[in-house]
């Protein structure tokens, strides 16, 4: 099984290391045609507007087809790219996960933080809910969830959804590649194997 990490910009290398640690074969994806040779894809954090520019229309269309066919995991900017609806400002989404997501939703003060959230029991995690360290960097907020979307992790007393799954697509508004905990990446690899 070969997992691609989109390597146009952003923190793709931390994902590569984590996935390799978990035993996956990883390739860095720099050209749309490389998507044909992988079994799953991670879209890292970075700046989602910049991703759109770098992808161009052709890359965006190719990626849109990919996310319909094969497992994809987006973190932060990657989660924004996977959404159906993006706010602040409005921009195109790949539509793989039926969520409305707001970019840079925590404001300047809370720009970046490490918080303890909950990894829920879900289709990707048989264990009872348990704490999970979450690194947020200029994070977006998931404002609305479609009926097909499953919440796999929450944060805060309001239990805001911060990681979700729809079919073979997964998204997290935080950066699991920057914490020691490997469970989120393991869940994605399990999804790639099903
Ligand atoms: N603020 C970025 C965006 O809107 C996401 C930040 C990140 O990926 N760490 O695309």
GROMACS .gro file of C-alpha atoms and ligand atoms in nm:
model
  204
    1UNK     CA    1   0.000   0.000   0.000
    2UNK     CA    2   0.143   0.337  -0.102
    3UNK     CA    3   0.026   0.659   0.059
    4UNK     CA    4   0.083   0.995  -0.107
    5UNK     CA    5   0.138   1.319   0.080
    6UNK     CA    6   0.054   1.629  -0.123
    7UNK     CA    7   0.382   1.819  -0.120
    8UNK     CA    8   0.304   2.149  -0.292
    9UNK     CA    9   0.359   2.352   0.028
   10UNK     CA   10   0.296   2.331   0.402
   11UNK     CA   11   0.406   2.073   0.659
   12UNK     CA   12   0.403   1.764   0.442
   13UNK     CA   13   0.726   1.622   0.582
   14UNK     CA   14   0.590   1.564   0.935
   15UNK     CA   15   0.310   1.356   0.780
   16UNK     CA   16   0.560   1.159   0.574
   17UNK     CA   17   0.762   1.074   0.885
   18UNK     CA   18   0.457   0.976   1.088
   19UNK     CA   19   0.316   0.750   0.814
   20UNK     CA   20   0.655   0.583   0.764
   21UNK     CA   21   0.683   0.530   1.140
   22UNK     CA   22   0.354   0.341   1.115
   23UNK     CA   23   0.493   0.122   0.839
   24UNK     CA   24   0.341   0.283   0.529
   25UNK     CA   25   0.527   0.336   0.203
   26UNK     CA   26   0.506   0.708   0.132
   27UNK     CA   27   0.555   0.916  -0.182
   28UNK     CA   28   0.552   1.294  -0.198
   29UNK     CA   29   0.303   1.413  -0.458
   30UNK     CA   30   0.412   1.712  -0.661
   31UNK     CA   31   0.240   1.640  -0.994
   32UNK     CA   32  -0.129   1.549  -1.052
   33UNK     CA   33  -0.040   1.240  -1.257
   34UNK     CA   34   0.133   1.087  -0.952
   35UNK     CA   35  -0.214   1.045  -0.798
   36UNK     CA   36  -0.273   0.748  -1.029
   37UNK     CA   37  -0.012   0.541  -0.846
   38UNK     CA   38  -0.126   0.576  -0.482
   39UNK     CA   39  -0.382   0.405  -0.258
   40UNK     CA   40  -0.452   0.699  -0.026
   41UNK     CA   41  -0.359   1.065   0.010
   42UNK     CA   42  -0.284   1.308   0.291
   43UNK     CA   43  -0.342   1.679   0.226
   44UNK     CA   44  -0.136   1.864   0.488
   45UNK     CA   45  -0.179   2.198   0.658
   46UNK     CA   46  -0.053   2.514   0.497
   47UNK     CA   47  -0.257   2.785   0.331
   48UNK     CA   48  -0.562   2.654   0.149
   49UNK     CA   49  -0.581   2.955  -0.088
   50UNK     CA   50  -0.220   2.892  -0.189
   51UNK     CA   51  -0.295   2.523  -0.245
   52UNK     CA   52  -0.574   2.621  -0.483
   53UNK     CA   53  -0.340   2.853  -0.675
   54UNK     CA   54  -0.064   2.593  -0.696
   55UNK     CA   55  -0.305   2.317  -0.801
   56UNK     CA   56  -0.456   2.521  -1.082
   57UNK     CA   57  -0.779   2.416  -1.252
   58UNK     CA   58  -0.639   2.092  -1.388
   59UNK     CA   59  -0.483   1.983  -1.060
   60UNK     CA   60  -0.803   2.069  -0.873
   61UNK     CA   61  -1.016   1.861  -1.111
   62UNK     CA   62  -0.777   1.568  -1.090
   63UNK     CA   63  -0.778   1.587  -0.710
   64UNK     CA   64  -1.158   1.609  -0.709
   65UNK     CA   65  -1.178   1.282  -0.900
   66UNK     CA   66  -0.921   1.122  -0.670
   67UNK     CA   67  -1.104   1.206  -0.346
   68UNK     CA   68  -1.420   1.042  -0.480
   69UNK     CA   69  -1.239   0.716  -0.547
   70UNK     CA   70  -0.968   0.677  -0.285
   71UNK     CA   71  -0.915   0.747   0.088
   72UNK     CA   72  -0.801   1.099   0.161
   73UNK     CA   73  -0.713   1.269   0.490
   74UNK     CA   74  -0.694   1.648   0.511
   75UNK     CA   75  -0.549   1.836   0.809
   76UNK     CA   76  -0.622   2.204   0.868
   77UNK     CA   77  -0.577   2.362   0.522
   78UNK     CA   78  -0.629   2.007   0.388
   79UNK     CA   79  -0.960   1.986   0.577
   80UNK     CA   80  -1.063   2.317   0.421
   81UNK     CA   81  -0.987   2.179   0.074
   82UNK     CA   82  -1.202   1.868   0.134
   83UNK     CA   83  -1.513   2.063   0.243
   84UNK     CA   84  -1.824   2.131   0.039
   85UNK     CA   85  -1.851   2.491   0.162
   86UNK     CA   86  -1.575   2.731   0.270
   87UNK     CA   87  -1.621   3.069   0.440
   88UNK     CA   88  -1.394   3.363   0.527
   89UNK     CA   89  -1.343   3.412   0.241
   90UNK     CA   90  -1.557   3.185   0.024
   91UNK     CA   91  -1.344   2.958  -0.189
   92UNK     CA   92  -1.378   2.636  -0.385
   93UNK     CA   93  -1.386   2.301  -0.202
   94UNK     CA   94  -1.340   1.948  -0.334
   95UNK     CA   95  -1.675   1.847  -0.184
   96UNK     CA   96  -1.555   1.517  -0.034
   97UNK     CA   97  -1.698   1.594   0.312
   98UNK     CA   98  -2.032   1.766   0.353
   99UNK     CA   99  -1.928   2.037   0.599
  100UNK     CA  100  -1.929   2.413   0.609
  101UNK     CA  101  -1.591   2.526   0.738
  102UNK     CA  102  -1.472   2.875   0.837
  103UNK     CA  103  -1.106   2.961   0.783
  104UNK     CA  104  -0.901   3.128   1.058
  105UNK     CA  105  -1.202   3.105   1.289
  106UNK     CA  106  -1.032   3.147   1.626
  107UNK     CA  107  -0.911   3.503   1.568
  108UNK     CA  108  -0.565   3.645   1.629
  109UNK     CA  109  -0.546   3.582   2.004
  110UNK     CA  110  -0.608   3.211   1.978
  111UNK     CA  111  -0.404   3.182   1.660
  112UNK     CA  112  -0.216   2.876   1.775
  113UNK     CA  113  -0.265   2.657   2.079
  114UNK     CA  114  -0.228   2.306   2.214
  115UNK     CA  115  -0.550   2.177   2.368
  116UNK     CA  116  -0.680   1.849   2.499
  117UNK     CA  117  -0.976   1.717   2.305
  118UNK     CA  118  -1.157   1.385   2.293
  119UNK     CA  119  -1.106   1.104   2.046
  120UNK     CA  120  -1.453   0.951   2.031
  121UNK     CA  121  -1.556   0.594   1.989
  122UNK     CA  122  -1.648   0.576   1.621
  123UNK     CA  123  -1.634   0.366   1.306
  124UNK     CA  124  -1.259   0.435   1.311
  125UNK     CA  125  -1.198   0.378   1.683
  126UNK     CA  126  -1.335   0.079   1.875
  127UNK     CA  127  -1.204   0.204   2.211
  128UNK     CA  128  -1.415   0.420   2.442
  129UNK     CA  129  -1.364   0.796   2.411
  130UNK     CA  130  -1.031   0.920   2.548
  131UNK     CA  131  -0.826   1.241   2.564
  132UNK     CA  132  -0.620   1.344   2.263
  133UNK     CA  133  -0.365   1.625   2.238
  134UNK     CA  134  -0.452   1.865   1.956
  135UNK     CA  135  -0.225   2.129   1.803
  136UNK     CA  136  -0.422   2.411   1.642
  137UNK     CA  137  -0.250   2.657   1.406
  138UNK     CA  138  -0.464   2.930   1.249
  139UNK     CA  139  -0.729   2.663   1.257
  140UNK     CA  140  -1.063   2.659   1.080
  141UNK     CA  141  -1.392   2.573   1.252
  142UNK     CA  142  -1.643   2.321   1.126
  143UNK     CA  143  -1.969   2.516   1.144
  144UNK     CA  144  -2.216   2.273   0.994
  145UNK     CA  145  -2.225   1.898   0.939
  146UNK     CA  146  -2.420   1.712   0.671
  147UNK     CA  147  -2.621   1.402   0.767
  148UNK     CA  148  -2.359   1.165   0.624
  149UNK     CA  149  -2.075   1.309   0.830
  150UNK     CA  150  -1.950   1.122   1.136
  151UNK     CA  151  -1.769   1.313   1.413
  152UNK     CA  152  -1.457   1.128   1.527
  153UNK     CA  153  -1.308   1.386   1.764
  154UNK     CA  154  -1.431   1.690   1.955
  155UNK     CA  155  -1.277   1.977   2.148
  156UNK     CA  156  -1.388   2.204   2.429
  157UNK     CA  157  -1.685   2.209   2.660
  158UNK     CA  158  -1.914   2.269   2.365
  159UNK     CA  159  -1.776   1.951   2.207
  160UNK     CA  160  -1.702   2.118   1.876
  161UNK     CA  161  -1.632   1.870   1.597
  162UNK     CA  162  -1.261   1.887   1.509
  163UNK     CA  163  -1.217   1.560   1.321
  164UNK     CA  164  -1.477   1.406   1.091
  165UNK     CA  165  -1.527   1.127   0.842
  166UNK     CA  166  -1.751   1.080   0.543
  167UNK     CA  167  -1.704   0.755   0.352
  168UNK     CA  168  -1.337   0.729   0.261
  169UNK     CA  169  -1.258   1.093   0.340
  170UNK     CA  170  -1.132   1.214   0.677
  171UNK     CA  171  -1.052   1.564   0.799
  172UNK     CA  172  -0.905   1.722   1.113
  173UNK     CA  173  -0.889   2.094   1.187
  174UNK     CA  174  -0.580   2.033   1.405
  175UNK     CA  175  -0.235   1.889   1.329
  176UNK     CA  176  -0.202   1.526   1.449
  177UNK     CA  177   0.137   1.504   1.276
  178UNK     CA  178   0.276   1.746   1.537
  179UNK     CA  179   0.174   1.541   1.842
  180UNK     CA  180   0.331   1.217   1.963
  181UNK     CA  181  -0.003   1.036   1.955
  182UNK     CA  182  -0.023   0.822   1.641
  183UNK     CA  183  -0.388   0.718   1.665
  184UNK     CA  184  -0.530   0.957   1.405
  185UNK     CA  185  -0.281   0.854   1.136
  186UNK     CA  186  -0.333   0.490   1.232
  187UNK     CA  187  -0.709   0.538   1.187
  188UNK     CA  188  -0.642   0.678   0.839
  189UNK     CA  189  -0.418   0.384   0.746
  190UNK     CA  190  -0.691   0.147   0.868
  191UNK     CA  191  -0.937   0.333   0.645
  192UNK     CA  192  -0.698   0.289   0.350
  193UNK     CA  193  -0.685  -0.086   0.415
  194UNK     CA  194  -1.063  -0.141   0.421
  195LIG     N1  195  -0.530   2.929   0.797
  195LIG     C1  196  -0.501   2.830   0.695
  195LIG     C2  197  -0.605   2.837   0.583
  195LIG     O1  198  -0.699   2.906   0.596
  195LIG     C3  199  -0.493   2.692   0.754
  195LIG     C4  200  -0.385   2.686   0.860
  195LIG     C5  201  -0.313   2.555   0.867
  195LIG     O2  202  -0.322   2.471   0.779
  195LIG     N2  203  -0.235   2.540   0.972
  195LIG     O3  204  -0.592   2.774   0.484
   0.00000   0.00000   0.00000
